[in-house]
């Protein structure tokens, strides 16, 4: 039985590692996504031999301990304790749990929080060069603001410019500051391996470093009202040069439109009740902030 189990377990684990792992979610677009893919594969590799052992023993029991003709009226043997089985059970499960604890902790520290929201003061910080105006090589700050029912992205290093499109540069560490204007949302950038709650009055920090160019899915992952499902978009990882010229051009356009001057000064959280500029002029800047519903229009109901 042990030999059969060993062969099946090794074969299954090899299949998981070589065939399944490259297709496991959320892919390997960023360092955090790649770590998540690795973690799921490691968990599967640990769990599969256990499942195979259980199923194999199940089959063995059906055959070896089956009721034979003439035994229909007999009870099974009363068994009280088995030191070997109990010791093996306790030792094996303890080892697996202790390994999972150590492995999970290391995998949280490695990619600086594994792409999860770590609150306003992350224990595990992602290293990178900070600056108030962004140059290639600096760490990028992006504020993700959720509201019913859209996302807005604010780039403090580009004069606080705002965009409804999320674009980030490849190979640059990114700090997301996730917050909300109204109810609880959740910022989920699937292929980036980033997921962080967006709570009003809270700056929830999440890190990632994109490793590939391309698009990624963006959605709200906290039921936040009737149009929750429309908080969906695609973001983009661009080359450093493309990203920089995009950022600078949006900043210049918003400066030209006097939008930047009208925005409240950059802050880590947003409170619509204290935005004095709050009003229809701001809401109606089409092309940059979208149409109505960007900030709560004070009189109109929010249109989907
Ligand atoms: Cu939402």
PDB file of C-alpha atoms and ligand atoms in Angstrom:
ATOM      1  CA  UNK A   1       0.000   0.000   0.000  1.00  0.00           C
ATOM      2  CA  UNK A   2       2.838   2.346   0.909  1.00  0.00           C
ATOM      3  CA  UNK A   3       4.514   1.703  -2.457  1.00  0.00           C
ATOM      4  CA  UNK A   4       1.281   2.364  -4.380  1.00  0.00           C
ATOM      5  CA  UNK A   5       0.700   5.559  -2.369  1.00  0.00           C
ATOM      6  CA  UNK A   6       4.278   6.760  -2.978  1.00  0.00           C
ATOM      7  CA  UNK A   7       4.044   6.258  -6.744  1.00  0.00           C
ATOM      8  CA  UNK A   8       0.641   7.962  -7.025  1.00  0.00           C
ATOM      9  CA  UNK A   9       1.621  10.842  -4.737  1.00  0.00           C
ATOM     10  CA  UNK A  10       4.863  11.583  -6.593  1.00  0.00           C
ATOM     11  CA  UNK A  11       3.100  11.383  -9.968  1.00  0.00           C
ATOM     12  CA  UNK A  12       0.294  13.713  -8.818  1.00  0.00           C
ATOM     13  CA  UNK A  13       2.712  16.223  -7.298  1.00  0.00           C
ATOM     14  CA  UNK A  14       4.824  16.282 -10.451  1.00  0.00           C
ATOM     15  CA  UNK A  15       1.687  16.929 -12.519  1.00  0.00           C
ATOM     16  CA  UNK A  16       0.660  19.765 -10.190  1.00  0.00           C
ATOM     17  CA  UNK A  17       4.063  21.410 -10.328  1.00  0.00           C
ATOM     18  CA  UNK A  18       4.824  20.990 -14.030  1.00  0.00           C
ATOM     19  CA  UNK A  19       1.401  21.047 -15.694  1.00  0.00           C
ATOM     20  CA  UNK A  20      -1.051  22.837 -13.402  1.00  0.00           C
ATOM     21  CA  UNK A  21       1.079  25.519 -11.697  1.00  0.00           C
ATOM     22  CA  UNK A  22       1.667  27.701 -14.793  1.00  0.00           C
ATOM     23  CA  UNK A  23      -2.137  27.972 -15.217  1.00  0.00           C
ATOM     24  CA  UNK A  24      -3.008  28.617 -11.599  1.00  0.00           C
ATOM     25  CA  UNK A  25      -4.611  31.962 -10.744  1.00  0.00           C
ATOM     26  CA  UNK A  26      -3.813  34.796 -10.542  1.00  0.00           C
ATOM     27  CA  UNK A  27      -0.943  34.238 -13.009  1.00  0.00           C
ATOM     28  CA  UNK A  28       2.517  35.759 -12.733  1.00  0.00           C
ATOM     29  CA  UNK A  29       2.080  39.340 -13.913  1.00  0.00           C
ATOM     30  CA  UNK A  30       3.518  40.806 -10.701  1.00  0.00           C
ATOM     31  CA  UNK A  31       5.747  39.613  -7.888  1.00  0.00           C
ATOM     32  CA  UNK A  32       2.758  39.352  -5.544  1.00  0.00           C
ATOM     33  CA  UNK A  33       0.679  37.408  -8.101  1.00  0.00           C
ATOM     34  CA  UNK A  34       3.597  35.057  -8.711  1.00  0.00           C
ATOM     35  CA  UNK A  35       3.968  34.378  -4.979  1.00  0.00           C
ATOM     36  CA  UNK A  36       0.240  33.609  -4.739  1.00  0.00           C
ATOM     37  CA  UNK A  37       0.498  31.164  -7.634  1.00  0.00           C
ATOM     38  CA  UNK A  38       3.482  29.519  -5.931  1.00  0.00           C
ATOM     39  CA  UNK A  39       1.623  29.347  -2.598  1.00  0.00           C
ATOM     40  CA  UNK A  40      -1.418  27.644  -4.126  1.00  0.00           C
ATOM     41  CA  UNK A  41       0.840  25.118  -5.881  1.00  0.00           C
ATOM     42  CA  UNK A  42       2.711  24.336  -2.630  1.00  0.00           C
ATOM     43  CA  UNK A  43      -0.584  23.874  -0.749  1.00  0.00           C
ATOM     44  CA  UNK A  44      -1.833  21.557  -3.504  1.00  0.00           C
ATOM     45  CA  UNK A  45       1.400  19.564  -3.358  1.00  0.00           C
ATOM     46  CA  UNK A  46       0.988  19.052   0.395  1.00  0.00           C
ATOM     47  CA  UNK A  47      -2.737  18.276   0.235  1.00  0.00           C
ATOM     48  CA  UNK A  48      -2.718  15.842  -2.678  1.00  0.00           C
ATOM     49  CA  UNK A  49      -0.674  13.020  -1.019  1.00  0.00           C
ATOM     50  CA  UNK A  50      -3.031  13.277   1.986  1.00  0.00           C
ATOM     51  CA  UNK A  51      -6.111  12.966  -0.241  1.00  0.00           C
ATOM     52  CA  UNK A  52      -4.534  10.044  -2.114  1.00  0.00           C
ATOM     53  CA  UNK A  53      -3.701   8.303   1.187  1.00  0.00           C
ATOM     54  CA  UNK A  54      -7.302   8.683   2.393  1.00  0.00           C
ATOM     55  CA  UNK A  55      -8.817   7.406  -0.865  1.00  0.00           C
ATOM     56  CA  UNK A  56      -6.338   4.547  -1.086  1.00  0.00           C
ATOM     57  CA  UNK A  57      -7.069   3.444   2.463  1.00  0.00           C
ATOM     58  CA  UNK A  58     -10.778   3.714   1.683  1.00  0.00           C
ATOM     59  CA  UNK A  59     -10.406   1.311  -1.234  1.00  0.00           C
ATOM     60  CA  UNK A  60      -8.181  -0.983   0.862  1.00  0.00           C
ATOM     61  CA  UNK A  61     -10.768  -1.078   3.666  1.00  0.00           C
ATOM     62  CA  UNK A  62     -13.605  -1.923   1.336  1.00  0.00           C
ATOM     63  CA  UNK A  63     -11.656  -4.894   0.060  1.00  0.00           C
ATOM     64  CA  UNK A  64      -9.804  -6.098   3.176  1.00  0.00           C
ATOM     65  CA  UNK A  65     -12.486  -5.517   5.807  1.00  0.00           C
ATOM     66  CA  UNK A  66     -15.521  -6.444   3.763  1.00  0.00           C
ATOM     67  CA  UNK A  67     -18.186  -8.707   5.220  1.00  0.00           C
ATOM     68  CA  UNK A  68     -17.628 -12.231   4.005  1.00  0.00           C
ATOM     69  CA  UNK A  69     -20.348 -14.851   3.560  1.00  0.00           C
ATOM     70  CA  UNK A  70     -21.387 -16.151   6.986  1.00  0.00           C
ATOM     71  CA  UNK A  71     -20.236 -12.971   8.794  1.00  0.00           C
ATOM     72  CA  UNK A  72     -23.475 -11.052   8.326  1.00  0.00           C
ATOM     73  CA  UNK A  73     -24.510 -11.334  11.982  1.00  0.00           C
ATOM     74  CA  UNK A  74     -21.114 -10.595  13.497  1.00  0.00           C
ATOM     75  CA  UNK A  75     -20.076  -7.255  14.968  1.00  0.00           C
ATOM     76  CA  UNK A  76     -16.686  -5.793  14.219  1.00  0.00           C
ATOM     77  CA  UNK A  77     -13.898  -6.218  16.753  1.00  0.00           C
ATOM     78  CA  UNK A  78     -14.063  -3.618  19.573  1.00  0.00           C
ATOM     79  CA  UNK A  79     -10.829  -1.659  19.220  1.00  0.00           C
ATOM     80  CA  UNK A  80      -9.499   0.567  22.031  1.00  0.00           C
ATOM     81  CA  UNK A  81      -6.623   2.775  21.014  1.00  0.00           C
ATOM     82  CA  UNK A  82      -3.664   2.186  18.774  1.00  0.00           C
ATOM     83  CA  UNK A  83      -0.510   3.938  19.896  1.00  0.00           C
ATOM     84  CA  UNK A  84       1.200   3.722  16.522  1.00  0.00           C
ATOM     85  CA  UNK A  85      -1.719   5.154  14.553  1.00  0.00           C
ATOM     86  CA  UNK A  86      -2.414   7.886  17.106  1.00  0.00           C
ATOM     87  CA  UNK A  87       1.240   8.938  17.333  1.00  0.00           C
ATOM     88  CA  UNK A  88       1.611   8.946  13.546  1.00  0.00           C
ATOM     89  CA  UNK A  89      -1.572  11.016  13.184  1.00  0.00           C
ATOM     90  CA  UNK A  90      -0.577  13.626  15.780  1.00  0.00           C
ATOM     91  CA  UNK A  91       3.001  13.949  14.523  1.00  0.00           C
ATOM     92  CA  UNK A  92       2.075  14.188  10.814  1.00  0.00           C
ATOM     93  CA  UNK A  93      -0.738  16.711  11.264  1.00  0.00           C
ATOM     94  CA  UNK A  94       1.366  18.819  13.667  1.00  0.00           C
ATOM     95  CA  UNK A  95       4.234  18.904  11.194  1.00  0.00           C
ATOM     96  CA  UNK A  96       1.935  19.946   8.333  1.00  0.00           C
ATOM     97  CA  UNK A  97       0.295  22.696  10.398  1.00  0.00           C
ATOM     98  CA  UNK A  98       3.624  24.019  11.694  1.00  0.00           C
ATOM     99  CA  UNK A  99       5.064  24.032   8.193  1.00  0.00           C
ATOM    100  CA  UNK A 100       1.988  25.884   6.860  1.00  0.00           C
ATOM    101  CA  UNK A 101       2.371  28.464   9.643  1.00  0.00           C
ATOM    102  CA  UNK A 102       6.058  29.101   8.904  1.00  0.00           C
ATOM    103  CA  UNK A 103       5.599  28.993   5.134  1.00  0.00           C
ATOM    104  CA  UNK A 104       2.614  31.366   5.236  1.00  0.00           C
ATOM    105  CA  UNK A 105       4.508  33.860   7.393  1.00  0.00           C
ATOM    106  CA  UNK A 106       7.552  33.831   5.103  1.00  0.00           C
ATOM    107  CA  UNK A 107       5.305  34.265   2.049  1.00  0.00           C
ATOM    108  CA  UNK A 108       3.669  37.302   3.652  1.00  0.00           C
ATOM    109  CA  UNK A 109       6.994  38.943   4.464  1.00  0.00           C
ATOM    110  CA  UNK A 110       8.693  38.195   1.098  1.00  0.00           C
ATOM    111  CA  UNK A 111       6.472  40.184  -1.269  1.00  0.00           C
ATOM    112  CA  UNK A 112       5.645  42.793   1.418  1.00  0.00           C
ATOM    113  CA  UNK A 113       2.198  41.676   2.464  1.00  0.00           C
ATOM    114  CA  UNK A 114       1.514  39.425  -0.549  1.00  0.00           C
ATOM    115  CA  UNK A 115      -0.550  42.110  -2.299  1.00  0.00           C
ATOM    116  CA  UNK A 116      -3.121  42.358   0.481  1.00  0.00           C
ATOM    117  CA  UNK A 117      -4.300  45.548   2.158  1.00  0.00           C
ATOM    118  CA  UNK A 118      -2.123  45.977   5.246  1.00  0.00           C
ATOM    119  CA  UNK A 119      -3.824  48.944   6.848  1.00  0.00           C
ATOM    120  CA  UNK A 120      -2.377  52.453   7.176  1.00  0.00           C
ATOM    121  CA  UNK A 121       0.947  51.330   8.712  1.00  0.00           C
ATOM    122  CA  UNK A 122       2.156  48.160   6.989  1.00  0.00           C
ATOM    123  CA  UNK A 123       4.407  45.896   9.028  1.00  0.00           C
ATOM    124  CA  UNK A 124       6.056  44.613   5.849  1.00  0.00           C
ATOM    125  CA  UNK A 125       7.029  47.539   3.650  1.00  0.00           C
ATOM    126  CA  UNK A 126       8.117  47.283   0.047  1.00  0.00           C
ATOM    127  CA  UNK A 127      11.520  48.882  -0.481  1.00  0.00           C
ATOM    128  CA  UNK A 128      11.826  51.621  -3.075  1.00  0.00           C
ATOM    129  CA  UNK A 129      12.986  55.190  -3.655  1.00  0.00           C
ATOM    130  CA  UNK A 130      10.381  57.711  -2.502  1.00  0.00           C
ATOM    131  CA  UNK A 131       9.949  61.123  -4.080  1.00  0.00           C
ATOM    132  CA  UNK A 132       7.305  63.806  -4.346  1.00  0.00           C
ATOM    133  CA  UNK A 133       7.554  64.064  -8.145  1.00  0.00           C
ATOM    134  CA  UNK A 134       7.928  60.811 -10.009  1.00  0.00           C
ATOM    135  CA  UNK A 135      11.023  59.963 -12.043  1.00  0.00           C
ATOM    136  CA  UNK A 136      11.709  56.537 -13.595  1.00  0.00           C
ATOM    137  CA  UNK A 137      13.097  54.328 -10.835  1.00  0.00           C
ATOM    138  CA  UNK A 138      11.123  55.963  -8.021  1.00  0.00           C
ATOM    139  CA  UNK A 139       8.441  54.094  -6.181  1.00  0.00           C
ATOM    140  CA  UNK A 140       5.006  55.002  -7.555  1.00  0.00           C
ATOM    141  CA  UNK A 141       2.180  56.107  -5.276  1.00  0.00           C
ATOM    142  CA  UNK A 142      -1.373  55.552  -6.512  1.00  0.00           C
ATOM    143  CA  UNK A 143      -4.481  56.305  -4.526  1.00  0.00           C
ATOM    144  CA  UNK A 144      -7.439  54.077  -5.431  1.00  0.00           C
ATOM    145  CA  UNK A 145     -10.684  55.741  -4.426  1.00  0.00           C
ATOM    146  CA  UNK A 146     -13.873  53.683  -4.447  1.00  0.00           C
ATOM    147  CA  UNK A 147     -17.302  55.215  -4.554  1.00  0.00           C
ATOM    148  CA  UNK A 148     -20.743  54.098  -5.628  1.00  0.00           C
ATOM    149  CA  UNK A 149     -20.085  52.982  -8.347  1.00  0.00           C
ATOM    150  CA  UNK A 150     -16.741  53.734  -9.871  1.00  0.00           C
ATOM    151  CA  UNK A 151     -13.035  53.860  -9.165  1.00  0.00           C
ATOM    152  CA  UNK A 152     -10.877  56.958  -9.385  1.00  0.00           C
ATOM    153  CA  UNK A 153      -7.100  56.890  -9.308  1.00  0.00           C
ATOM    154  CA  UNK A 154      -5.110  59.780  -7.953  1.00  0.00           C
ATOM    155  CA  UNK A 155      -1.402  60.203  -8.612  1.00  0.00           C
ATOM    156  CA  UNK A 156       0.111  62.493  -5.945  1.00  0.00           C
ATOM    157  CA  UNK A 157       3.529  62.505  -7.671  1.00  0.00           C
ATOM    158  CA  UNK A 158       1.898  63.983 -10.805  1.00  0.00           C
ATOM    159  CA  UNK A 159       0.521  67.025  -9.048  1.00  0.00           C
ATOM    160  CA  UNK A 160      -2.368  65.023  -7.608  1.00  0.00           C
ATOM    161  CA  UNK A 161      -3.853  64.380 -11.050  1.00  0.00           C
ATOM    162  CA  UNK A 162      -6.826  62.057 -11.210  1.00  0.00           C
ATOM    163  CA  UNK A 163      -7.779  59.454 -13.757  1.00  0.00           C
ATOM    164  CA  UNK A 164     -10.567  56.926 -14.148  1.00  0.00           C
ATOM    165  CA  UNK A 165      -8.041  54.649 -15.856  1.00  0.00           C
ATOM    166  CA  UNK A 166      -5.391  52.876 -13.827  1.00  0.00           C
ATOM    167  CA  UNK A 167      -2.020  52.783 -15.582  1.00  0.00           C
ATOM    168  CA  UNK A 168       1.189  51.694 -13.863  1.00  0.00           C
ATOM    169  CA  UNK A 169       4.757  51.215 -15.130  1.00  0.00           C
ATOM    170  CA  UNK A 170       6.493  47.851 -15.450  1.00  0.00           C
ATOM    171  CA  UNK A 171       9.271  46.851 -12.994  1.00  0.00           C
ATOM    172  CA  UNK A 172       8.461  49.755 -10.657  1.00  0.00           C
ATOM    173  CA  UNK A 173       7.300  49.096  -7.086  1.00  0.00           C
ATOM    174  CA  UNK A 174       3.809  50.522  -6.608  1.00  0.00           C
ATOM    175  CA  UNK A 175       2.143  51.570  -3.365  1.00  0.00           C
ATOM    176  CA  UNK A 176      -1.645  51.597  -3.534  1.00  0.00           C
ATOM    177  CA  UNK A 177      -3.443  53.775  -1.015  1.00  0.00           C
ATOM    178  CA  UNK A 178      -6.962  52.385  -1.041  1.00  0.00           C
ATOM    179  CA  UNK A 179      -9.839  54.388   0.377  1.00  0.00           C
ATOM    180  CA  UNK A 180     -13.531  55.101  -0.197  1.00  0.00           C
ATOM    181  CA  UNK A 181     -15.770  58.131  -0.402  1.00  0.00           C
ATOM    182  CA  UNK A 182     -18.894  56.414   0.853  1.00  0.00           C
ATOM    183  CA  UNK A 183     -19.546  52.768   1.705  1.00  0.00           C
ATOM    184  CA  UNK A 184     -17.206  49.777   1.992  1.00  0.00           C
ATOM    185  CA  UNK A 185     -15.722  48.693  -1.340  1.00  0.00           C
ATOM    186  CA  UNK A 186     -12.805  46.414  -2.099  1.00  0.00           C
ATOM    187  CA  UNK A 187     -10.094  47.169  -4.633  1.00  0.00           C
ATOM    188  CA  UNK A 188      -9.300  43.985  -6.537  1.00  0.00           C
ATOM    189  CA  UNK A 189      -6.725  44.075  -9.337  1.00  0.00           C
ATOM    190  CA  UNK A 190      -6.916  40.400 -10.231  1.00  0.00           C
ATOM    191  CA  UNK A 191      -3.802  39.772 -12.340  1.00  0.00           C
ATOM    192  CA  UNK A 192      -1.743  42.087 -10.121  1.00  0.00           C
ATOM    193  CA  UNK A 193      -2.515  39.846  -7.155  1.00  0.00           C
ATOM    194  CA  UNK A 194      -3.723  42.896  -5.228  1.00  0.00           C
ATOM    195  CA  UNK A 195      -6.833  42.970  -3.080  1.00  0.00           C
ATOM    196  CA  UNK A 196      -7.497  45.580  -0.409  1.00  0.00           C
ATOM    197  CA  UNK A 197     -10.613  46.779   1.389  1.00  0.00           C
ATOM    198  CA  UNK A 198     -11.661  50.334   0.551  1.00  0.00           C
ATOM    199  CA  UNK A 199     -13.115  51.833   3.702  1.00  0.00           C
ATOM    200  CA  UNK A 200     -14.136  55.465   4.137  1.00  0.00           C
ATOM    201  CA  UNK A 201     -11.664  57.441   6.277  1.00  0.00           C
ATOM    202  CA  UNK A 202      -9.081  54.653   6.080  1.00  0.00           C
ATOM    203  CA  UNK A 203      -5.812  54.585   4.115  1.00  0.00           C
ATOM    204  CA  UNK A 204      -5.328  50.904   3.304  1.00  0.00           C
ATOM    205  CA  UNK A 205      -1.865  50.266   1.838  1.00  0.00           C
ATOM    206  CA  UNK A 206      -1.081  47.424  -0.597  1.00  0.00           C
ATOM    207  CA  UNK A 207       2.100  46.819  -2.593  1.00  0.00           C
ATOM    208  CA  UNK A 208       3.024  45.157  -5.834  1.00  0.00           C
ATOM    209  CA  UNK A 209       5.699  45.264  -8.535  1.00  0.00           C
ATOM    210  CA  UNK A 210       4.493  44.555 -12.099  1.00  0.00           C
ATOM    211  CA  UNK A 211       6.796  42.265 -14.042  1.00  0.00           C
ATOM    212  CA  UNK A 212       4.999  42.115 -17.408  1.00  0.00           C
ATOM    213  CA  UNK A 213       3.315  44.518 -19.790  1.00  0.00           C
ATOM    214  CA  UNK A 214      -0.379  44.030 -20.447  1.00  0.00           C
ATOM    215  CA  UNK A 215      -3.880  44.563 -19.156  1.00  0.00           C
ATOM    216  CA  UNK A 216      -5.356  43.419 -15.871  1.00  0.00           C
ATOM    217  CA  UNK A 217      -8.878  43.195 -14.542  1.00  0.00           C
ATOM    218  CA  UNK A 218     -10.095  45.674 -11.970  1.00  0.00           C
ATOM    219  CA  UNK A 219     -13.230  45.183  -9.959  1.00  0.00           C
ATOM    220  CA  UNK A 220     -14.961  45.873  -6.708  1.00  0.00           C
ATOM    221  CA  UNK A 221     -14.967  42.841  -4.450  1.00  0.00           C
ATOM    222  CA  UNK A 222     -17.358  44.002  -1.748  1.00  0.00           C
ATOM    223  CA  UNK A 223     -21.076  44.133  -2.440  1.00  0.00           C
ATOM    224  CA  UNK A 224     -21.592  47.881  -2.275  1.00  0.00           C
ATOM    225  CA  UNK A 225     -25.031  48.559  -3.703  1.00  0.00           C
ATOM    226  CA  UNK A 226     -27.131  47.942  -6.756  1.00  0.00           C
ATOM    227  CA  UNK A 227     -24.427  48.799  -9.332  1.00  0.00           C
ATOM    228  CA  UNK A 228     -21.622  46.982  -7.519  1.00  0.00           C
ATOM    229  CA  UNK A 229     -21.091  44.869 -10.647  1.00  0.00           C
ATOM    230  CA  UNK A 230     -20.413  47.923 -12.779  1.00  0.00           C
ATOM    231  CA  UNK A 231     -17.312  48.820 -10.769  1.00  0.00           C
ATOM    232  CA  UNK A 232     -15.370  46.901 -13.369  1.00  0.00           C
ATOM    233  CA  UNK A 233     -12.624  48.014 -15.730  1.00  0.00           C
ATOM    234  CA  UNK A 234      -9.282  47.070 -17.183  1.00  0.00           C
ATOM    235  CA  UNK A 235      -6.018  48.595 -16.005  1.00  0.00           C
ATOM    236  CA  UNK A 236      -2.753  48.604 -17.886  1.00  0.00           C
ATOM    237  CA  UNK A 237       0.913  47.956 -17.206  1.00  0.00           C
ATOM    238  CA  UNK A 238       2.925  50.081 -19.632  1.00  0.00           C
ATOM    239  CA  UNK A 239       6.599  50.673 -20.279  1.00  0.00           C
ATOM    240  CA  UNK A 240       8.220  53.244 -18.013  1.00  0.00           C
ATOM    241  CA  UNK A 241       8.488  55.779 -20.862  1.00  0.00           C
ATOM    242  CA  UNK A 242       4.860  55.358 -22.000  1.00  0.00           C
ATOM    243  CA  UNK A 243       3.641  55.601 -18.437  1.00  0.00           C
ATOM    244  CA  UNK A 244       5.609  58.759 -17.749  1.00  0.00           C
ATOM    245  CA  UNK A 245       4.380  60.543 -20.859  1.00  0.00           C
ATOM    246  CA  UNK A 246       0.783  59.474 -20.106  1.00  0.00           C
ATOM    247  CA  UNK A 247       1.054  60.772 -16.528  1.00  0.00           C
ATOM    248  CA  UNK A 248       2.591  64.054 -17.603  1.00  0.00           C
ATOM    249  CA  UNK A 249       0.029  64.617 -20.363  1.00  0.00           C
ATOM    250  CA  UNK A 250      -2.957  63.990 -18.067  1.00  0.00           C
ATOM    251  CA  UNK A 251      -1.378  66.275 -15.480  1.00  0.00           C
ATOM    252  CA  UNK A 252      -0.891  69.013 -18.120  1.00  0.00           C
ATOM    253  CA  UNK A 253      -4.462  68.626 -19.370  1.00  0.00           C
ATOM    254  CA  UNK A 254      -5.924  68.870 -15.880  1.00  0.00           C
ATOM    255  CA  UNK A 255      -3.715  71.871 -15.173  1.00  0.00           C
ATOM    256  CA  UNK A 256      -4.938  73.509 -18.392  1.00  0.00           C
ATOM    257  CA  UNK A 257      -8.564  72.800 -17.463  1.00  0.00           C
ATOM    258  CA  UNK A 258      -7.963  74.339 -14.021  1.00  0.00           C
ATOM    259  CA  UNK A 259      -9.076  71.021 -12.611  1.00  0.00           C
ATOM    260  CA  UNK A 260      -5.953  70.420 -10.529  1.00  0.00           C
ATOM    261  CA  UNK A 261      -6.357  73.768  -8.814  1.00  0.00           C
ATOM    262  CA  UNK A 262      -9.992  72.960  -8.059  1.00  0.00           C
ATOM    263  CA  UNK A 263      -9.228  69.590  -6.487  1.00  0.00           C
ATOM    264  CA  UNK A 264      -8.725  69.403  -2.743  1.00  0.00           C
ATOM    265  CA  UNK A 265      -5.084  69.026  -1.683  1.00  0.00           C
ATOM    266  CA  UNK A 266      -3.877  65.441  -1.779  1.00  0.00           C
ATOM    267  CA  UNK A 267      -4.742  63.545   1.361  1.00  0.00           C
ATOM    268  CA  UNK A 268      -4.542  59.869   2.227  1.00  0.00           C
ATOM    269  CA  UNK A 269      -8.287  59.681   2.765  1.00  0.00           C
ATOM    270  CA  UNK A 270     -11.214  61.492   1.210  1.00  0.00           C
ATOM    271  CA  UNK A 271     -14.174  62.982   3.018  1.00  0.00           C
ATOM    272  CA  UNK A 272     -16.759  64.413   0.623  1.00  0.00           C
ATOM    273  CA  UNK A 273     -18.282  66.510   3.380  1.00  0.00           C
ATOM    274  CA  UNK A 274     -15.186  68.692   3.606  1.00  0.00           C
ATOM    275  CA  UNK A 275     -14.499  69.163  -0.116  1.00  0.00           C
ATOM    276  CA  UNK A 276     -15.407  72.816  -0.426  1.00  0.00           C
ATOM    277  CA  UNK A 277     -15.019  72.773  -4.208  1.00  0.00           C
ATOM    278  CA  UNK A 278     -17.579  69.990  -4.343  1.00  0.00           C
ATOM    279  CA  UNK A 279     -20.056  70.940  -7.036  1.00  0.00           C
ATOM    280  CA  UNK A 280     -21.282  70.599 -10.556  1.00  0.00           C
ATOM    281  CA  UNK A 281     -18.299  72.190 -12.316  1.00  0.00           C
ATOM    282  CA  UNK A 282     -16.050  69.477 -11.033  1.00  0.00           C
ATOM    283  CA  UNK A 283     -18.536  66.720 -11.732  1.00  0.00           C
ATOM    284  CA  UNK A 284     -18.928  67.768 -15.334  1.00  0.00           C
ATOM    285  CA  UNK A 285     -15.317  67.730 -16.512  1.00  0.00           C
ATOM    286  CA  UNK A 286     -15.850  65.112 -19.192  1.00  0.00           C
ATOM    287  CA  UNK A 287     -13.037  62.940 -20.448  1.00  0.00           C
ATOM    288  CA  UNK A 288     -10.979  63.093 -17.305  1.00  0.00           C
ATOM    289  CA  UNK A 289     -13.359  62.540 -14.476  1.00  0.00           C
ATOM    290  CA  UNK A 290     -16.120  60.937 -16.470  1.00  0.00           C
ATOM    291  CA  UNK A 291     -19.659  62.270 -16.514  1.00  0.00           C
ATOM    292  CA  UNK A 292     -21.891  62.863 -13.541  1.00  0.00           C
ATOM    293  CA  UNK A 293     -21.296  60.755 -10.518  1.00  0.00           C
ATOM    294  CA  UNK A 294     -17.613  61.435 -10.056  1.00  0.00           C
ATOM    295  CA  UNK A 295     -18.150  63.048  -6.732  1.00  0.00           C
ATOM    296  CA  UNK A 296     -21.591  62.858  -5.181  1.00  0.00           C
ATOM    297  CA  UNK A 297     -23.568  65.460  -7.078  1.00  0.00           C
ATOM    298  CA  UNK A 298     -25.236  67.341  -4.217  1.00  0.00           C
ATOM    299  CA  UNK A 299     -28.717  67.424  -5.710  1.00  0.00           C
ATOM    300  CA  UNK A 300     -28.993  64.836  -8.474  1.00  0.00           C
ATOM    301  CA  UNK A 301     -29.217  61.189  -7.592  1.00  0.00           C
ATOM    302  CA  UNK A 302     -26.170  59.223  -8.742  1.00  0.00           C
ATOM    303  CA  UNK A 303     -26.674  57.881 -12.225  1.00  0.00           C
ATOM    304  CA  UNK A 304     -25.260  54.490 -13.111  1.00  0.00           C
TER     305      UNK A 304
HETATM  306 CU1  LIG B   1     -17.854  48.856  -4.752  1.00  0.00          CU
END
